[in-house]
Structures are given as C-alpha cells and as structure tokens.
Amino acid sequence: MTTLRNLLIAAGSAVALASLATAAAAQTPSGPANPAPTPKQADAQMSVTIQSPLTVTKDSDLAFGTLIKPVSGNALPVTLASSNGQVTYNNQTTSGTPAVFTVTSSAGTTFTPTYTASGAITSLPGFAVLTPTGAQGADAPGGLTGNMGQMAIGANTTTRELRYGATFNLGPAVPPGLYSGNLNVTVNYQ
C-alpha cells in the first residue's frame, strides 16, 4: 500500500507540476513582449508640366519707306509707330512697316524679350528703337539695345506678338542713300 500511495502522490505531484508549467507558459509569451508594429504609409503626388519650346519668328521687317530730306533748316524727327507703322515727319504722315515678331510657346509662358539694333541705319542722328508702353501702347524710345520687361503668352493662346518701331532725326546734313541694319530679338524664359 505504501507503494501505491507513493505512486499516487508522485502522480499527483506530476499533474500539479504539469498544471503549473502550463499556467506559467500561458502567462509568459514565447515571442516578443509587444506585438510586431504595423507598417505606416503616406502618399506623395507626382507631377510634371511639359510645355512647348519658346520660339520667336519674324513676321515683318521695319521699313520707313522713302523720305525726302530737307534742303535747309533744322533736323526734324522721323517716327515709325510700332502699333500701326505710321511714319510721321515734318507734320506729315505716310505708311511704313513696324518690325513684328511672334513668340510661340505654351499658354501662360512668361518670357523677357530683348533687342539689339545694328547696322548703318543706327548711325542716323538720334536713332532709337521704339517699343510700346502702357495701356495705350504709346511708343517709348529704347535706344539700340533694351528689353520690354517680363511678358506672358495669354491663358487661351500659344502666341504673343512683339512690335517695334524706330525714330531718328532727318536734316540737311544726312547724306542721301539706303540705310539698313538688323533688329535682333531674343526671348528668354522667366
């Protein structure tokens, strides 16, 4: 009987120890103390605007036409309006042609046009390129080089017209002949 009792005590102890081990295992996780973190994410928008290249083309040359110089007296200003090509000299008007350029790119493109005048025409007394200014488009002398400031192509178009006139003083001392030159216009993105 002692053997049976010892067996029963041993079996009971084994069951109790097994129960304690199971309870301890249930209270102590086998993995990390905290669960694995959940990945977080955020999105960034990506975009690019592709626009047409900025180009400039000449539509017309600047031409005063033929003028008769005075025989005597003071030199008088000759003006070719950038807006309409009207040439004014000695209180008379005639038709000429302003230099006209077209700038082409995507709608809304901003740019700065610069110009340089060169050649024999620039040797005429008081010669200056005229550019339109202000809301009325009144011409302002700009010299042989200059710029028209920052400009933009409209929101609903892909072109912008640039117009240039010129002025000089014509008097008896100006030798007769053909005076020609170049008006170079460059446009740069802004």
Coordinates of C-alpha atoms in Angstrom, one line a residue:
M1 CA 0.0 0.0 0.0
T2 CA 2.8 2.3 0.6
T3 CA 3.9 1.8 -2.9
L4 CA 0.5 2.6 -4.2
R5 CA 0.4 5.7 -2.0
N6 CA 3.8 6.8 -3.2
L7 CA 2.7 6.2 -6.7
L8 CA -0.4 8.3 -6.2
I9 CA 1.5 11.1 -4.6
A10 CA 4.1 11.0 -7.4
A11 CA 1.3 11.1 -10.0
G12 CA -0.5 13.9 -8.2
S13 CA 2.7 15.9 -8.0
A14 CA 3.4 15.3 -11.7
V15 CA -0.1 16.5 -12.6
A16 CA 0.3 19.6 -10.3
L17 CA 3.7 20.4 -11.8
A18 CA 2.4 20.0 -15.3
S19 CA -0.5 22.3 -14.4
L20 CA 1.9 24.9 -13.0
A21 CA 4.1 24.7 -16.1
T22 CA 1.1 25.1 -18.4
A23 CA -0.1 28.1 -16.4
A24 CA 3.3 29.6 -16.4
A25 CA 3.7 29.1 -20.2
A26 CA 0.3 30.7 -20.7
Q27 CA 1.4 33.8 -18.7
T28 CA 4.8 34.2 -20.4
P29 CA 4.6 34.6 -24.2
S30 CA 7.2 32.8 -26.1
G31 CA 7.7 35.7 -28.6
P32 CA 8.5 39.4 -28.1
A33 CA 6.7 41.3 -25.3
N34 CA 4.9 43.5 -27.7
P35 CA 3.2 42.6 -31.0
A36 CA 5.0 43.5 -34.3
P37 CA 4.4 47.1 -35.3
T38 CA 2.0 47.6 -38.2
P39 CA 3.7 49.4 -41.2
K40 CA 2.7 53.0 -41.8
Q41 CA 2.5 54.7 -45.2
A42 CA 1.9 58.1 -46.8
D43 CA 1.5 59.1 -50.5
A44 CA 3.1 62.0 -52.3
Q45 CA 1.6 63.3 -55.5
M46 CA 4.0 63.5 -58.5
S47 CA 3.6 65.8 -61.5
V48 CA 5.4 67.5 -64.3
T49 CA 4.3 70.2 -66.7
I50 CA 5.7 69.8 -70.2
Q51 CA 5.5 72.9 -72.3
S52 CA 6.2 73.7 -75.9
P53 CA 9.6 75.2 -76.6
L54 CA 9.8 79.0 -76.7
T55 CA 10.4 80.3 -80.2
V56 CA 10.4 83.6 -81.9
T57 CA 9.8 84.3 -85.6
K58 CA 10.0 87.4 -87.7
D59 CA 6.7 88.4 -89.4
S60 CA 7.7 91.7 -91.0
D61 CA 10.8 93.9 -91.4
L62 CA 10.9 97.5 -90.1
A63 CA 10.7 99.9 -93.1
F64 CA 10.3 103.7 -93.1
G65 CA 9.9 103.8 -96.8
T66 CA 11.4 106.6 -98.9
L67 CA 11.8 110.0 -97.3
I68 CA 12.9 113.4 -98.9
K69 CA 15.4 115.2 -96.7
P70 CA 15.1 118.9 -96.3
V71 CA 17.4 121.2 -98.2
S72 CA 17.9 123.6 -95.3
G73 CA 16.8 124.1 -91.7
N74 CA 17.0 122.0 -88.6
A75 CA 16.8 118.3 -88.4
L76 CA 13.3 117.0 -87.7
P77 CA 12.3 113.8 -86.0
V78 CA 11.0 110.9 -88.1
T79 CA 9.0 108.4 -86.2
L80 CA 7.6 105.0 -87.3
A81 CA 4.9 103.9 -84.8
S82 CA 5.2 100.3 -83.5
S83 CA 1.4 99.9 -83.4
N84 CA 0.4 100.7 -86.9
G85 CA 3.5 101.5 -88.9
Q86 CA 2.5 105.2 -89.4
V87 CA 5.6 107.3 -90.3
T88 CA 5.4 110.9 -89.1
Y89 CA 7.8 113.5 -90.5
N90 CA 7.6 117.3 -90.8
N91 CA 3.9 117.3 -89.8
Q92 CA 3.1 114.8 -92.5
T93 CA 2.3 111.1 -92.3
T94 CA 2.9 108.2 -94.6
S95 CA 2.8 104.4 -94.3
G96 CA 5.7 102.3 -93.2
T97 CA 6.0 98.9 -91.6
P98 CA 6.9 98.1 -88.0
A99 CA 9.1 95.1 -87.2
V100 CA 6.8 92.4 -86.0
F101 CA 7.8 89.2 -84.3
T102 CA 5.7 86.3 -83.0
V103 CA 6.7 84.4 -79.8
T104 CA 5.2 80.9 -79.6
S105 CA 5.1 78.5 -76.6
S106 CA 2.5 77.0 -74.2
A107 CA -0.3 79.2 -72.9
G108 CA 0.8 81.2 -69.9
T109 CA 4.5 81.0 -70.6
T110 CA 6.4 84.0 -69.2
F111 CA 9.4 85.4 -71.0
T112 CA 11.5 88.6 -71.4
P113 CA 12.2 89.9 -74.9
T114 CA 15.5 91.8 -75.5
Y115 CA 16.6 93.5 -78.7
T116 CA 19.7 94.8 -80.3
A117 CA 19.8 97.2 -83.4
S118 CA 22.9 97.3 -85.6
G119 CA 24.0 98.4 -89.0
A120 CA 24.2 101.7 -90.9
I121 CA 20.6 102.7 -90.0
T122 CA 21.7 103.1 -86.4
S123 CA 24.3 105.7 -87.4
L124 CA 21.4 108.1 -88.3
P125 CA 21.3 111.1 -85.9
G126 CA 19.2 110.2 -82.8
F127 CA 18.3 106.7 -84.0
A128 CA 16.5 104.7 -81.4
V129 CA 14.2 101.6 -81.4
L130 CA 10.7 102.3 -80.2
T131 CA 8.7 99.9 -78.0
P132 CA 5.1 100.2 -77.0
T133 CA 4.5 101.1 -73.3
G134 CA 1.4 101.4 -71.1
A135 CA -2.2 100.6 -71.8
Q136 CA -2.4 103.0 -74.8
G137 CA 0.6 101.4 -76.4
A138 CA 2.4 104.8 -76.8
D139 CA 5.9 104.3 -78.1
A140 CA 8.9 105.0 -75.9
P141 CA 12.5 105.2 -77.2
G142 CA 14.6 102.4 -76.1
G143 CA 18.0 103.0 -77.7
L144 CA 20.0 100.5 -79.6
T145 CA 19.5 97.7 -77.0
G146 CA 16.9 97.1 -74.5
N147 CA 14.1 94.9 -73.3
M148 CA 10.4 95.1 -73.0
G149 CA 10.2 93.6 -69.5
Q150 CA 8.6 90.4 -68.5
M151 CA 5.7 89.4 -70.7
A152 CA 3.4 86.4 -70.9
I153 CA 1.6 84.4 -73.5
G154 CA -2.1 84.6 -72.8
A155 CA -4.0 81.8 -71.0
N156 CA -6.1 80.9 -74.1
T157 CA -3.4 81.2 -76.8
T158 CA 0.0 80.0 -77.7
T159 CA 1.4 83.1 -79.3
R160 CA 2.3 86.7 -78.4
E161 CA 3.1 89.5 -80.9
L162 CA 6.0 91.8 -80.4
R163 CA 6.1 95.1 -82.4
Y164 CA 8.9 97.6 -82.7
G165 CA 9.1 101.0 -84.3
A166 CA 12.0 103.4 -84.6
T167 CA 12.9 107.1 -84.7
F168 CA 15.8 109.3 -85.9
N169 CA 16.4 112.9 -86.9
L170 CA 16.5 113.8 -90.6
G171 CA 18.2 117.1 -91.6
P172 CA 20.1 118.6 -94.5
A173 CA 23.4 117.1 -93.2
V174 CA 22.3 113.5 -93.6
P175 CA 23.8 112.1 -96.8
P176 CA 21.3 110.5 -99.2
G177 CA 21.4 106.7 -99.6
L178 CA 20.0 103.5 -98.3
Y179 CA 20.4 102.9 -94.6
S180 CA 19.8 99.4 -93.5
G181 CA 20.5 97.2 -90.5
N182 CA 19.2 94.4 -88.3
L183 CA 16.9 94.3 -85.3
N184 CA 17.8 91.1 -83.4
V185 CA 15.1 89.9 -80.9
T186 CA 15.9 87.3 -78.3
V187 CA 13.3 85.8 -75.9
N188 CA 14.3 84.2 -72.6
Y189 CA 12.1 82.1 -70.3
Q190 CA 11.2 83.6 -66.9

